[in-house]
Amino acid sequence: MSVTTHALTLDADARTADQVAMFVDGQFVPAAAGATFPTVDPNTGRTIAEVPRADGTDVDRAVAAAKRVAVEWQFTDAIARAALLRNLAALVTEHADELARLEALDSGHYLAKASELMGAIPLWLDYWASLADKVGGRTIEVPGNKLSFTLLEPLGVTAHIVPWNYPLLIMVRSCAPALALGNTCVVKPAEDTSLSALKFAELVKEAGFPDGVFNVVTGFGTEAGASLAAHPDVAGITFTGSTETGKTVAKLAADHVAQVNLELGGKSPTIVFPDADLDDAVEAAVQGFCSHTGQVCVAGTRLFVHADVREQFLQKLTARLEQTQVGDGFADGTQMGPLVSQKQYDRVRDYIEIGKTEGTLHYGGGRPAGAPEGGYFVEPTVFVDVAHDARIAREEIFGPVASVHSWSTEDELVEAVNDSIYGLFAVLLGSDIKKLLSTARRLQVGGVMINDWFGELPMTPHGGHKQSGTGREEGIEAVHGYTQVKHVSVNLDPSLRAGSDWAGAPL
Ligand code: NAD
């Protein structure tokens, strides 16, 4: 295996990167077969760098490394694992600017947002560093003279298959608990956005993690991703991505009975009650479907606006969208960058055309004036007069496209919102807290924000109902996704024969 000795370098002015290598067993290496693929700047459509294209051989090497050190890592003192995570958090802070530029260039996050995201990543590392030596099993009261307790143990080798919308954050939110709780990791970033994970790998090495504990293989989902999900030595898989691919990964995992956490797609509602502060409601709605150009799992792309305030809301929405600056992510003042890829651009444009046949175009629908040539830019787009069963109202578009639906009664609202295969998230805006909470309880979703827009945090659980996923990332709830339970029972009688009562044993 040849080894690349130099660190990944970014030429921010030329918008190119060099020395892009995978991270396997503590070494930076090319793919075994020498294959590469281009990663592209979505602002311009130009190639940033060639990235190693891993196949099954590379995945085998990464999993073998992670397996070799799994027991040693499991029995490393939790306090020592935590110290390494804290070293890593400090290094991420030190390199936040470079990470932000890489993330912005590769994923299309505008630079100010990418900087905010990178600044927040240490929170996840610190949160799990703090919990490393605090979570554990429990004692259980059982009949007889026995001590019965559980141990929470790591799974072993864990795979982390990551999407392209929040590449580093989503990787860290699952790797931080996995590492803190004694698992080793093999990461497969999305093919569109590998660079920040590879830079992060350099920081993992510098922080002092033993070789093999953390590995990154880059490549395509159907090659590297599928090989990783199918690998018999992978004991746990965290998959974040589309519902369709999540089902494939779950089937691959089932063949070797790996534990699976699935963080999948959504079609989330933003619900405006008649007594809402409409300026706030408009702000939440715009954040909801335009944040990261609508490429957010919790994107609020179904706007349920009470009939009494629909016209007023639409006027304010138009005025707000007219102020939204769409353009190159590195330009001052940009609030909405490009879509991630040509593929995603074509998909969103197709849905806009579908929307024109299913409803009335209220706003946008085109290419923003002045957007750089070659980049994957679309305007924020709003449709009205859309039936609940229209494709644009039911399918996850993953772009800044929303449909507006009006409602009159709570029952009608709840029925329409819940009539979805997804159940990720909902935003509710209004003044009557009893009504808001009563509606929140009836929604089949994994998370609700009231008079607020989504803010991801390490301490609050995130995940979906229905086909939006299983398991939870973040919060103490995520412990279950990275541990397994061992029950231990100790007979405290002086001898087994003295205390035994076979007749009474409930076998
Ligand atoms: P995707 O499903 O196309 O890809 C996700 C990852 O899976 C990528 O790394 C890809 O290479 C890999 N992959 C693809 N095919 C595979 C296969 N056969 N076997 C194994 N791995 C495979 O998703 P995407 O387009 O990258 O991301 C967008 C989707 O992610 C949206 O549906 C969005 O809602 C979802 N998402 C969910 C959350 C959440 O927390 N619920 C967060 C972010 C994104």
Coordinates of C-alpha atoms and ligand atoms in Angstrom, one line a residue:
M1 CA 0.0 0.0 0.0
S2 CA 1.7 3.3 -1.1
V3 CA 1.5 6.1 1.4
T4 CA 0.9 9.8 0.8
T5 CA 2.9 11.8 3.3
H6 CA 1.7 15.3 2.7
A7 CA -1.5 16.8 4.2
L8 CA -4.4 17.8 2.0
T9 CA -3.7 21.3 0.8
L10 CA -6.3 23.8 -0.3
D11 CA -5.6 26.6 -2.7
A12 CA -8.4 28.9 -1.7
D13 CA -7.9 31.4 -4.6
A14 CA -7.7 28.8 -7.3
R15 CA -10.5 26.8 -5.6
T16 CA -8.5 23.6 -5.9
A17 CA -7.2 21.0 -3.5
D18 CA -4.2 18.7 -3.7
Q19 CA -2.8 15.6 -1.9
V20 CA -6.3 14.2 -1.5
A21 CA -5.9 10.7 0.1
M22 CA -8.0 8.3 2.1
F23 CA -7.2 7.5 5.7
V24 CA -6.8 3.9 6.5
D25 CA -5.0 2.4 9.5
G26 CA -3.4 5.8 10.4
Q27 CA -2.0 6.3 6.9
F28 CA -3.0 8.5 4.0
V29 CA -3.3 6.3 1.0
P30 CA -4.7 6.2 -2.6
A31 CA -7.3 3.6 -3.6
A32 CA -5.7 0.1 -4.0
A33 CA -6.7 0.1 -7.6
G34 CA -5.4 3.6 -8.1
A35 CA -8.8 4.8 -9.3
T36 CA -10.0 8.4 -8.6
F37 CA -13.0 10.5 -9.4
P38 CA -13.5 14.3 -9.5
T39 CA -15.1 16.4 -6.8
V40 CA -16.7 19.6 -8.1
D41 CA -17.2 23.2 -6.8
P42 CA -21.0 23.6 -7.1
N43 CA -20.6 27.4 -7.5
T44 CA -18.8 27.0 -10.8
G45 CA -19.1 23.3 -11.9
R46 CA -15.3 23.1 -12.0
T47 CA -13.2 20.3 -10.6
I48 CA -11.6 20.9 -7.2
A49 CA -9.6 17.7 -6.9
E50 CA -9.4 14.1 -7.8
V51 CA -10.5 11.8 -4.9
P52 CA -9.6 8.2 -4.4
R53 CA -12.3 5.8 -5.5
A54 CA -12.4 3.0 -3.0
D55 CA -13.6 -0.5 -3.8
G56 CA -14.2 -3.6 -1.8
T57 CA -10.4 -4.1 -1.3
D58 CA -10.0 -0.7 0.3
V59 CA -13.1 -1.3 2.5
D60 CA -11.7 -4.7 3.6
R61 CA -8.4 -3.0 4.7
A62 CA -10.2 -0.2 6.6
V63 CA -12.5 -2.7 8.4
A64 CA -9.6 -5.0 9.2
A65 CA -7.7 -2.1 10.7
A66 CA -10.7 -1.1 12.8
K67 CA -11.3 -4.7 13.9
R68 CA -7.6 -5.2 14.9
V69 CA -7.7 -2.3 17.4
A70 CA -11.4 -2.7 18.5
V71 CA -10.7 -4.6 21.7
E72 CA -7.7 -2.4 22.7
W73 CA -9.9 0.7 22.1
Q74 CA -12.8 -0.8 24.0
F75 CA -10.6 -1.3 27.1
T76 CA -8.8 2.0 26.8
D77 CA -9.9 4.0 29.9
A78 CA -13.0 6.1 29.1
I79 CA -11.2 9.1 30.5
A80 CA -8.4 8.6 28.1
R81 CA -10.8 8.3 25.1
A82 CA -12.4 11.5 26.3
A83 CA -9.0 13.3 26.5
L84 CA -8.4 12.4 22.8
L85 CA -11.8 13.7 21.8
R86 CA -11.0 16.9 23.6
N87 CA -7.6 17.2 21.9
L88 CA -9.5 16.7 18.6
A89 CA -12.1 19.4 19.5
A90 CA -9.2 21.9 20.2
L91 CA -7.6 21.0 16.8
V92 CA -11.0 21.5 15.0
T93 CA -11.3 24.9 16.6
E94 CA -7.7 25.8 15.5
H95 CA -8.4 24.6 11.9
A96 CA -12.0 25.9 11.7
D97 CA -11.3 28.4 9.0
E98 CA -9.6 25.9 6.7
L99 CA -12.3 23.3 7.3
A100 CA -15.0 25.9 6.6
R101 CA -13.4 26.8 3.3
L102 CA -13.1 23.2 2.3
E103 CA -16.7 22.5 3.3
A104 CA -18.0 25.6 1.5
L105 CA -16.1 24.8 -1.7
D106 CA -17.1 21.1 -1.8
S107 CA -20.7 21.3 -0.6
G108 CA -21.9 24.8 -1.6
H109 CA -22.6 26.0 1.9
Y110 CA -22.0 29.8 1.8
L111 CA -18.8 30.6 3.6
A112 CA -20.4 32.4 6.6
K113 CA -22.7 29.4 7.3
A114 CA -19.8 26.9 6.8
S115 CA -17.8 28.9 9.3
E116 CA -20.7 28.8 11.8
L117 CA -21.0 25.0 11.3
M118 CA -17.3 24.4 11.8
G119 CA -17.2 26.6 14.8
A120 CA -20.0 24.4 16.3
I121 CA -18.4 20.9 15.6
P122 CA -16.3 21.0 18.9
L123 CA -19.6 21.0 20.8
W124 CA -20.3 17.5 19.6
L125 CA -16.8 16.3 20.5
D126 CA -17.0 17.9 23.9
Y127 CA -20.5 16.6 24.7
W128 CA -19.5 13.0 24.0
A129 CA -16.1 13.4 25.7
S130 CA -18.0 14.4 28.8
L131 CA -20.3 11.4 28.6
A132 CA -17.6 8.8 27.9
D133 CA -17.1 8.0 31.6
K134 CA -20.6 8.7 32.7
V135 CA -22.9 6.3 30.9
G136 CA -23.1 2.7 32.0
G137 CA -25.4 -0.1 33.0
R138 CA -27.8 -0.5 35.9
T139 CA -28.3 -2.8 38.8
I140 CA -31.5 -4.9 38.8
E141 CA -33.4 -6.1 41.8
V142 CA -33.9 -9.9 41.3
P143 CA -35.3 -12.6 43.7
G144 CA -32.8 -14.5 45.9
N145 CA -29.3 -13.7 47.1
K146 CA -28.0 -12.5 43.8
L147 CA -26.4 -9.4 42.4
S148 CA -27.7 -8.7 38.9
F149 CA -26.4 -5.8 36.7
T150 CA -25.8 -4.8 33.2
L151 CA -22.7 -3.6 31.4
L152 CA -23.0 -1.2 28.4
E153 CA -20.4 -2.4 25.9
P154 CA -19.4 -1.0 22.5
L155 CA -20.5 -2.7 19.3
G156 CA -17.0 -3.1 17.9
V157 CA -16.4 -1.8 14.3
T158 CA -19.0 0.8 13.3
A159 CA -19.7 2.1 9.8
H160 CA -20.7 5.7 9.2
I161 CA -22.3 6.4 5.8
V162 CA -22.7 10.1 5.3
P163 CA -24.7 12.3 3.0
W164 CA -23.5 15.5 1.2
N165 CA -25.7 18.1 2.8
Y166 CA -23.8 18.6 6.1
P167 CA -20.8 16.4 5.5
L168 CA -18.6 17.1 8.5
L169 CA -21.4 17.7 11.1
I170 CA -23.2 14.5 10.2
M171 CA -20.1 12.5 10.3
V172 CA -19.0 13.9 13.7
R173 CA -22.5 13.6 15.3
S174 CA -22.3 9.8 14.8
C175 CA -18.5 9.2 15.1
A176 CA -18.2 11.2 18.4
P177 CA -20.5 8.9 20.4
A178 CA -19.1 5.9 18.7
L179 CA -15.6 6.7 19.6
A180 CA -16.4 8.0 23.1
L181 CA -18.3 4.7 23.9
G182 CA -15.4 2.5 22.7
N183 CA -16.2 1.7 19.1
T184 CA -13.9 2.0 16.2
C185 CA -15.1 3.8 13.0
V186 CA -15.0 3.4 9.2
V187 CA -16.5 6.5 7.5
K188 CA -17.7 6.6 3.9
P189 CA -18.4 10.3 3.0
A190 CA -20.8 11.1 0.1
E191 CA -19.0 11.1 -3.2
D192 CA -19.8 14.8 -3.7
T193 CA -18.3 15.9 -0.5
S194 CA -15.2 13.9 0.7
L195 CA -12.8 16.7 1.5
S196 CA -13.7 17.9 5.0
A197 CA -13.7 14.3 6.3
L198 CA -10.2 13.8 5.0
K199 CA -9.0 17.0 6.6
F200 CA -10.6 16.0 9.8
A201 CA -8.8 12.6 9.6
E202 CA -5.5 14.6 9.7
L203 CA -6.6 16.2 12.9
V204 CA -7.6 12.8 14.3
K205 CA -4.1 11.6 13.7
E206 CA -2.6 14.7 15.2
A207 CA -4.8 14.4 18.3
G208 CA -3.2 11.1 19.0
F209 CA -5.9 8.5 18.3
P210 CA -4.3 5.0 17.8
D211 CA -4.0 3.9 14.2
G212 CA -7.0 2.0 12.9
V213 CA -9.5 3.6 15.4
F214 CA -10.8 6.0 12.8
N215 CA -10.7 5.4 9.1
V216 CA -12.1 7.2 6.0
V217 CA -12.7 5.5 2.7
T218 CA -13.9 7.7 -0.2
G219 CA -15.9 6.6 -3.2
F220 CA -19.3 5.8 -4.6
G221 CA -22.3 4.5 -2.6
T222 CA -22.9 1.4 -4.8
E223 CA -19.2 0.4 -4.5
A224 CA -17.5 1.5 -1.3
G225 CA -20.8 2.2 0.6
A226 CA -22.4 -1.1 -0.3
S227 CA -19.2 -3.0 0.5
L228 CA -19.0 -1.4 3.9
A229 CA -22.7 -2.0 4.8
A230 CA -22.4 -5.6 3.7
H231 CA -19.1 -6.3 5.5
P232 CA -19.5 -9.1 8.0
D233 CA -17.1 -7.5 10.5
V234 CA -19.1 -4.3 10.8
A235 CA -21.3 -4.6 13.9
G236 CA -23.1 -1.3 13.7
I237 CA -24.1 1.0 10.8
T238 CA -25.2 4.6 11.0
F239 CA -26.6 5.6 7.7
T240 CA -27.8 9.1 7.0
G241 CA -29.2 9.7 3.6
S242 CA -32.3 9.1 1.5
T243 CA -35.1 6.7 2.6
E244 CA -34.6 4.6 -0.6
T245 CA -30.9 4.0 0.1
G246 CA -31.5 3.5 3.8
K247 CA -33.8 0.6 2.9
T248 CA -31.0 -0.9 0.8
V249 CA -28.4 -0.5 3.6
A250 CA -30.8 -2.0 6.1
K251 CA -31.2 -5.1 3.9
L252 CA -27.4 -5.4 3.5
A253 CA -27.0 -5.1 7.3
A254 CA -29.6 -7.7 7.9
D255 CA -27.5 -10.4 6.2
H256 CA -24.9 -10.2 9.0
V257 CA -27.3 -8.9 11.6
A258 CA -25.6 -5.6 12.2
Q259 CA -27.3 -2.9 14.4
V260 CA -28.6 -0.1 12.2
N261 CA -29.3 3.6 12.9
L262 CA -31.2 5.1 10.0
E263 CA -31.5 8.9 9.7
L264 CA -33.5 9.4 6.5
G265 CA -35.5 11.8 4.5
G266 CA -38.5 14.0 5.3
K267 CA -41.2 16.2 3.9
S268 CA -41.8 18.4 6.9
P269 CA -44.6 20.9 7.6
T270 CA -44.3 24.5 8.7
I271 CA -47.7 25.2 10.3
V272 CA -48.9 28.8 10.7
F273 CA -51.8 29.3 13.2
P274 CA -54.2 32.3 12.8
D275 CA -52.7 34.0 15.9
A276 CA -49.1 33.7 14.8
D277 CA -46.8 36.7 14.5
L278 CA -46.7 36.6 10.7
D279 CA -43.3 38.2 10.4
D280 CA -41.8 35.5 12.6
A281 CA -43.8 32.9 10.7
V282 CA -42.5 34.1 7.4
E283 CA -38.9 34.0 8.8
A284 CA -39.4 30.4 10.0
A285 CA -40.9 29.4 6.7
V286 CA -38.1 30.9 4.7
Q287 CA -35.4 29.4 6.9
G288 CA -37.3 26.2 6.7
F289 CA -37.2 25.7 3.0
C290 CA -34.3 27.9 1.9
S291 CA -31.6 27.0 4.5
H292 CA -28.8 25.3 2.6
T293 CA -30.8 25.8 -0.5
G294 CA -33.5 23.4 0.8
Q295 CA -31.0 20.6 1.1
V296 CA -31.9 19.9 4.8
C297 CA -33.5 16.7 6.0
V298 CA -35.9 18.7 8.2
A299 CA -36.7 21.3 5.5
G300 CA -40.2 22.7 5.9
T301 CA -41.3 22.4 2.3
R302 CA -45.1 22.0 3.1
L303 CA -46.4 25.3 4.4
F304 CA -49.7 24.9 6.1
V305 CA -51.1 28.4 6.6
H306 CA -54.5 29.0 8.3
A307 CA -57.0 30.3 5.8
D308 CA -57.6 33.5 7.8
V309 CA -54.1 34.7 7.3
R310 CA -53.1 33.1 4.0
E311 CA -53.2 36.2 1.8
Q312 CA -51.3 38.3 4.3
F313 CA -48.8 35.5 4.8
L314 CA -48.2 35.2 1.1
Q315 CA -47.6 38.9 0.6
K316 CA -45.0 38.9 3.4
L317 CA -43.4 35.8 2.1
T318 CA -42.9 37.3 -1.3
A319 CA -41.4 40.5 0.2
R320 CA -39.0 38.4 2.3
L321 CA -38.0 36.1 -0.6
E322 CA -37.2 39.2 -2.8
Q323 CA -34.6 40.1 -0.2
T324 CA -32.9 36.7 -0.2
Q325 CA -29.4 37.0 -1.8
V326 CA -28.7 33.9 -3.9
G327 CA -25.2 33.5 -5.4
D328 CA -21.6 32.4 -5.1
G329 CA -21.0 31.1 -1.6
F330 CA -17.8 33.0 -1.3
A331 CA -19.3 36.4 -2.1
D332 CA -20.2 38.8 0.7
G333 CA -23.8 38.8 1.7
T334 CA -24.8 35.5 0.1
Q335 CA -27.6 33.8 2.0
M336 CA -28.3 31.0 -0.3
G337 CA -25.6 29.2 -2.3
P338 CA -25.9 26.6 -5.1
L339 CA -27.3 23.1 -5.0
V340 CA -24.6 20.5 -4.5
S341 CA -24.3 18.9 -8.0
Q342 CA -25.6 18.8 -11.5
K343 CA -27.6 15.7 -10.5
Q344 CA -29.4 17.6 -7.7
Y345 CA -29.8 20.6 -10.0
D346 CA -31.5 18.5 -12.6
R347 CA -33.7 16.9 -10.0
V348 CA -34.9 20.2 -8.5
R349 CA -35.5 21.7 -12.0
D350 CA -37.6 18.6 -12.9
Y351 CA -39.7 19.0 -9.8
I352 CA -40.2 22.7 -10.6
E353 CA -41.6 21.7 -14.0
I354 CA -43.8 19.1 -12.3
G355 CA -45.0 21.8 -9.9
K356 CA -46.1 24.0 -12.8
T357 CA -48.5 21.2 -13.9
E358 CA -49.7 20.5 -10.4
G359 CA -50.3 24.0 -9.0
T360 CA -49.7 27.7 -9.6
L361 CA -46.2 29.2 -9.5
H362 CA -46.4 31.9 -6.9
Y363 CA -42.7 32.9 -6.7
G364 CA -39.4 32.0 -8.3
G365 CA -39.0 28.9 -10.5
G366 CA -36.0 30.2 -12.4
R367 CA -32.3 30.8 -12.2
P368 CA -31.4 33.7 -10.0
A369 CA -30.3 36.9 -11.9
G370 CA -26.5 37.3 -11.8
A371 CA -25.7 33.8 -10.5
P372 CA -22.3 32.6 -11.7
E373 CA -22.3 30.7 -14.9
G374 CA -21.7 26.9 -14.6
G375 CA -23.0 26.8 -11.0
Y376 CA -26.1 24.9 -9.8
F377 CA -28.3 27.9 -8.7
V378 CA -32.1 28.0 -8.4
E379 CA -34.4 30.7 -7.1
P380 CA -36.4 30.0 -4.0
T381 CA -39.7 28.7 -5.4
V382 CA -43.2 28.7 -4.0
F383 CA -46.3 27.0 -5.4
V384 CA -49.9 27.6 -4.4
D385 CA -53.1 25.8 -5.3
V386 CA -51.4 22.4 -4.7
A387 CA -53.4 19.3 -3.8
H388 CA -52.2 17.3 -0.8
D389 CA -51.6 14.3 -3.0
A390 CA -49.6 16.2 -5.6
R391 CA -46.0 14.9 -6.1
I392 CA -44.4 18.2 -5.1
A393 CA -46.4 18.0 -1.8
R394 CA -45.5 14.4 -1.1
E395 CA -42.0 13.7 -2.4
E396 CA -38.8 15.0 -0.9
I397 CA -37.4 17.4 -3.5
F398 CA -34.3 18.5 -1.5
G399 CA -34.2 22.0 -3.0
P400 CA -35.7 25.4 -2.1
V401 CA -39.2 24.5 -3.3
A402 CA -42.3 24.8 -1.1
S403 CA -46.0 24.3 -1.6
V404 CA -48.6 26.4 0.4
H405 CA -51.7 24.7 1.7
S406 CA -54.4 26.4 3.7
W407 CA -56.3 24.8 6.6
S408 CA -59.2 25.7 8.8
T409 CA -59.7 23.1 11.6
E410 CA -57.1 21.3 13.7
D411 CA -58.5 17.9 12.7
E412 CA -58.2 18.7 9.0
L413 CA -54.6 20.0 9.6
V414 CA -53.4 16.9 11.6
E415 CA -54.9 14.5 9.0
A416 CA -53.1 16.3 6.1
V417 CA -49.8 16.6 7.9
N418 CA -49.8 12.9 9.0
D419 CA -50.8 11.7 5.6
S420 CA -47.1 11.1 4.6
I421 CA -44.7 8.3 4.5
Y422 CA -42.3 10.6 6.3
G423 CA -42.3 11.7 9.9
L424 CA -39.2 13.7 10.7
F425 CA -40.0 17.1 12.0
A426 CA -42.5 20.0 12.3
V427 CA -42.5 23.7 13.0
L428 CA -45.5 25.3 14.7
L429 CA -46.1 29.1 14.8
G430 CA -48.8 30.7 16.9
S431 CA -49.7 32.3 20.3
D432 CA -52.1 29.8 22.0
I433 CA -49.7 27.4 23.7
K434 CA -52.5 24.9 24.5
K435 CA -53.5 24.7 20.9
L436 CA -49.8 24.4 19.8
L437 CA -49.0 21.7 22.3
S438 CA -52.2 19.8 21.5
T439 CA -51.4 19.8 17.8
A440 CA -47.7 18.9 18.5
R441 CA -48.8 15.8 20.4
R442 CA -50.9 14.6 17.5
L443 CA -48.2 14.9 14.8
Q444 CA -46.4 11.7 13.8
V445 CA -42.9 13.2 13.8
G446 CA -39.6 12.8 15.6
G447 CA -39.2 16.5 16.5
V448 CA -41.3 19.6 16.9
M449 CA -40.1 23.3 17.2
I450 CA -42.7 25.8 18.5
N451 CA -42.2 29.4 17.5
D452 CA -38.6 28.6 16.4
W453 CA -36.7 27.2 13.5
F454 CA -34.5 24.1 13.7
G455 CA -31.2 24.3 15.5
E456 CA -29.2 21.1 15.7
L457 CA -27.6 20.6 19.1
P458 CA -25.5 17.7 20.5
M459 CA -27.7 17.4 23.6
T460 CA -31.2 17.1 22.0
P461 CA -32.3 13.8 20.3
H462 CA -32.8 13.9 16.5
G463 CA -34.4 11.3 14.4
G464 CA -37.6 10.2 12.6
H465 CA -40.8 8.4 12.9
K466 CA -42.2 6.3 10.0
Q467 CA -39.9 6.1 7.0
S468 CA -37.8 9.0 8.2
G469 CA -35.7 6.6 10.3
T470 CA -35.0 4.5 13.3
G471 CA -32.8 5.2 16.3
R472 CA -31.7 8.6 17.5
E473 CA -28.6 10.7 16.9
E474 CA -27.6 13.2 19.6
G475 CA -28.7 13.4 23.2
I476 CA -28.3 10.7 25.8
E477 CA -30.7 8.6 23.6
A478 CA -27.9 8.1 21.1
V479 CA -26.1 5.9 23.6
H480 CA -28.3 3.0 22.5
G481 CA -27.1 3.3 18.9
Y482 CA -23.5 2.7 19.8
T483 CA -23.7 0.2 22.7
Q484 CA -25.0 -3.3 23.5
V485 CA -26.1 -4.6 26.8
K486 CA -24.5 -7.5 28.7
H487 CA -26.4 -8.8 31.7
V488 CA -24.2 -10.2 34.5
S489 CA -25.7 -12.2 37.5
V490 CA -23.7 -13.2 40.5
N491 CA -24.9 -15.8 43.0
L492 CA -23.9 -14.5 46.5
D493 CA -24.7 -17.7 48.4
P494 CA -21.6 -19.5 49.8
S495 CA -22.2 -22.4 47.4
L496 CA -24.5 -23.1 44.5
R497 CA -25.8 -26.3 46.1
A498 CA -26.6 -24.6 49.4
G499 CA -28.8 -22.0 47.9
S500 CA -30.3 -23.8 44.9
D501 CA -33.9 -24.7 44.7
W502 CA -34.3 -26.3 41.3
A503 CA -38.0 -26.9 41.8
G504 CA -38.6 -23.2 42.0
A505 CA -36.5 -22.2 39.1
P506 CA -38.7 -20.5 36.5
L507 CA -36.9 -22.1 33.5
Ligands
NAD1 P1 -28.1 9.1 -0.6 O1 -29.0 8.2 0.1 O2 -28.0 9.3 -2.0 O3 -26.6 8.9 -0.1 C1 -26.2 8.9 1.3 C2 -24.9 8.1 1.4 O4 -25.2 6.7 1.1 C3 -23.8 8.5 0.5 O5 -22.6 8.4 1.2 C4 -23.8 7.5 -0.6 O6 -22.6 7.3 -1.3 C5 -24.2 6.3 0.1 N1 -24.9 5.2 -0.7 C6 -25.6 5.3 -1.8 N2 -26.0 4.1 -2.3 C7 -25.5 3.2 -1.4 C8 -25.6 1.8 -1.3 N3 -26.3 1.1 -2.2 N4 -25.1 1.2 -0.2 C9 -24.4 1.9 0.7 N5 -24.3 3.3 0.7 C10 -24.8 3.9 -0.4 O7 -28.5 10.5 0.1 P2 -27.9 12.0 -0.2 O8 -28.5 12.4 -1.5 O9 -26.4 12.0 -0.1 O10 -28.5 12.8 1.0 C11 -29.8 13.4 0.9 C12 -30.7 12.6 1.8 O11 -30.2 12.5 3.1 C13 -32.1 13.2 1.9 O12 -33.1 12.3 1.7 C14 -32.1 13.8 3.3 O13 -33.4 13.9 3.9 C15 -31.3 12.7 4.0 N6 -30.7 13.2 5.2 C16 -31.3 12.8 6.4 C17 -30.8 13.4 7.6 C18 -31.4 13.0 9.0 O14 -30.8 13.3 10.0 N7 -32.6 12.3 9.0 C19 -29.7 14.3 7.6 C20 -29.2 14.7 6.4 C21 -29.7 14.1 5.2

